mmCIF file of C-alpha atoms in Angstrom:
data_model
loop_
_atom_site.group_PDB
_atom_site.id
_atom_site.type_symbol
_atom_site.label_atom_id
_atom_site.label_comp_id
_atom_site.label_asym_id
_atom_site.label_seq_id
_atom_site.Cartn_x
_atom_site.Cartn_y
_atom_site.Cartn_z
ATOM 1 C CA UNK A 1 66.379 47.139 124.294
ATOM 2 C CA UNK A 2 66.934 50.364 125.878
ATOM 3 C CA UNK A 3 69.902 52.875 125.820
ATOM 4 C CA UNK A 4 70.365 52.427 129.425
ATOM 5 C CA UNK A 5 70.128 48.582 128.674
ATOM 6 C CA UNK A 6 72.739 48.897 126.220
ATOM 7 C CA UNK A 7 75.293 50.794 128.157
ATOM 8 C CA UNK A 8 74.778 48.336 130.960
ATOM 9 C CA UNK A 9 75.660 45.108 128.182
ATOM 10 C CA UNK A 10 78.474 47.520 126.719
ATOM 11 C CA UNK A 11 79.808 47.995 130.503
ATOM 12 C CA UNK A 12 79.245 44.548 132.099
ATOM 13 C CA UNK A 13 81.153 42.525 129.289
ATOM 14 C CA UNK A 14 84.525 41.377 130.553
ATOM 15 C CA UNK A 15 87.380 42.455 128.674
ATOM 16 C CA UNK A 16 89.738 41.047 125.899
ATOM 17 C CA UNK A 17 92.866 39.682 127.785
ATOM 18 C CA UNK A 18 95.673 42.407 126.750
ATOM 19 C CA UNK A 19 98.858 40.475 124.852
ATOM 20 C CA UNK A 20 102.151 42.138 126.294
ATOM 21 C CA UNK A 21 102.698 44.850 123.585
ATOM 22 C CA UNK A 22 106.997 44.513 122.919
ATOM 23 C CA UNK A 23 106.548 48.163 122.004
ATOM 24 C CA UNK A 24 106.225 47.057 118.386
ATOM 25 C CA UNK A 25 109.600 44.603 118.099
ATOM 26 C CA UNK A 26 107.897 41.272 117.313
ATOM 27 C CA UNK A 27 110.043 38.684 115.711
ATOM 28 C CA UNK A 28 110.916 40.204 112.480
ATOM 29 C CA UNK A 29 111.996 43.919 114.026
ATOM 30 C CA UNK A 30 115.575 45.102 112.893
ATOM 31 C CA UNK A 31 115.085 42.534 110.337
ATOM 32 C CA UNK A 32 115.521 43.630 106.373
ATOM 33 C CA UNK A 33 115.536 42.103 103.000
ATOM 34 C CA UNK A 34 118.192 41.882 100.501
ATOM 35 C CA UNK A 35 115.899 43.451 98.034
ATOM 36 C CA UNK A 36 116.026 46.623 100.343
ATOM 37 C CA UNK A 37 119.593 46.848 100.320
ATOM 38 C CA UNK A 38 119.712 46.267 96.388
ATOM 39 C CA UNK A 39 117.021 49.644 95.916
ATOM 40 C CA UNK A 40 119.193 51.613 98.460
ATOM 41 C CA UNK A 41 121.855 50.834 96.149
ATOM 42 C CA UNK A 42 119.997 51.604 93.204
ATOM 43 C CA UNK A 43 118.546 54.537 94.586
ATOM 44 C CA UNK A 44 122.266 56.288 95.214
ATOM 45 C CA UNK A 45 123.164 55.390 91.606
ATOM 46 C CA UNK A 46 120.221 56.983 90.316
ATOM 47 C CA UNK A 47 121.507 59.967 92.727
ATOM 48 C CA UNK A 48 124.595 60.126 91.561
ATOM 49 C CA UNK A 49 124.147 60.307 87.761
ATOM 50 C CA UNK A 50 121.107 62.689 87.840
ATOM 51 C CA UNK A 51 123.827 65.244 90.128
ATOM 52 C CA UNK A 52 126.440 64.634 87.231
ATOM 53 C CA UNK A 53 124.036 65.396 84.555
ATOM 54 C CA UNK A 54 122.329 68.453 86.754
ATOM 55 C CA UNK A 55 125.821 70.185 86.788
ATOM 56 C CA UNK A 56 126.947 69.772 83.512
ATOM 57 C CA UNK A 57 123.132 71.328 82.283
ATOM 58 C CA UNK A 58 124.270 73.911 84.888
ATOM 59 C CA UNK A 59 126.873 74.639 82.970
ATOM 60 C CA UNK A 60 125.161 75.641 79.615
ATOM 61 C CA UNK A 61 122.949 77.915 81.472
ATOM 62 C CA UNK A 62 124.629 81.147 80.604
ATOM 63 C CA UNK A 63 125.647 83.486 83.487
ATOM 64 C CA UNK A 64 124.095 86.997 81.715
ATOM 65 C CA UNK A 65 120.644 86.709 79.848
ATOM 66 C CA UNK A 66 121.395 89.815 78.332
ATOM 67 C CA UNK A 67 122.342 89.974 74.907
ATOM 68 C CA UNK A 68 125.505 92.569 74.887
ATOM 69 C CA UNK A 69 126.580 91.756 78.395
ATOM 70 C CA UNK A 70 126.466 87.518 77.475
ATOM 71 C CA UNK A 71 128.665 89.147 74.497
ATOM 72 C CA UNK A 72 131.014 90.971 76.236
ATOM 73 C CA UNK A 73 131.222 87.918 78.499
ATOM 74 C CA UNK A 74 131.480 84.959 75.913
ATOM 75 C CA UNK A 75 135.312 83.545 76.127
ATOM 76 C CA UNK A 76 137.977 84.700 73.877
ATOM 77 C CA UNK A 77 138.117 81.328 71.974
ATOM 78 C CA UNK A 78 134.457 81.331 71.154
ATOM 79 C CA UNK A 79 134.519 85.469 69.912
ATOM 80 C CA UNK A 80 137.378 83.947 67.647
ATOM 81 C CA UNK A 81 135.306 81.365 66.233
ATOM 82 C CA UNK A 82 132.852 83.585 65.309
ATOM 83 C CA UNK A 83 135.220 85.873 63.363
ATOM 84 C CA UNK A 84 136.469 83.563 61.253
ATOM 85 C CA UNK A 85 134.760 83.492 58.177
ATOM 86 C CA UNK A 86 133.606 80.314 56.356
ATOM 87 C CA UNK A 87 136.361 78.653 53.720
ATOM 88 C CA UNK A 88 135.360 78.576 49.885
ATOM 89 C CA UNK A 89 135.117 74.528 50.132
ATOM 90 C CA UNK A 90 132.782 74.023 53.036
ATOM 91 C CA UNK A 91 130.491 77.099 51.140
ATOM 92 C CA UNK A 92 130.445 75.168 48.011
ATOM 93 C CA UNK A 93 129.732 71.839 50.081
ATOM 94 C CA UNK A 94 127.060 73.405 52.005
ATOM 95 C CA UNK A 95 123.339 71.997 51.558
ATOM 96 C CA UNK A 96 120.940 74.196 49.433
ATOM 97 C CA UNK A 97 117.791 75.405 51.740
ATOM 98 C CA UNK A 98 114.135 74.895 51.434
ATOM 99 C CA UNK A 99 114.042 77.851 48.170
ATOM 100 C CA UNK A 100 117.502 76.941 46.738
ATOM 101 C CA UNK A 101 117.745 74.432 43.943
ATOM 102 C CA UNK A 102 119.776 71.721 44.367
#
């Protein structure tokens, strides 16, 4: 067989009878599962808790990475806390470290 004998076959063949095309709405179009609605569902929870968790990490990241300005910017309460020095009984209480004896 020839390549001109091959076009001819190719060309002479009748064609496949075209089904109306509904532009892609056969019967199940518009159609959805309960199972999709249930992972929508799921899907916003997830959303939700990972924004509530995202803003309060947010929250510990300080504002200055600078040591004296993160200082000089650390709340009043927290300077105070500092300050105050250790009482006798939670001293005495404390755990020895890796050197100390116990």
């Amino acid at each position: 067989m020839s390549a001109s004998e091959a076009v001819t076959y190719v060309l002479a063949q009748t064609p496949v009878p075209v089904t109306p095309d509904p532009g892609g709405q056969g019967e199940d179009f518009g159609k959805s599962s309960p199972v999709g609605l249930v992972l929508l569902v799921v899907f916003a929870i997830a959303v939700v808790f990972l924004i509530r968790s995202m803003t309060k990490h947010l929250k510990k990241v300080p504002v200055v990475f600078d040591e004296q300005k993160a200082a000089a910017a650390a709340p009043a309460r927290v300077k105070r806390a500092e300050a105050e020095p250790e009482p006798e009984a939670e001293r005495s209480e404390a755990k020895p470290g890796k050197g100390e004896a116990p």
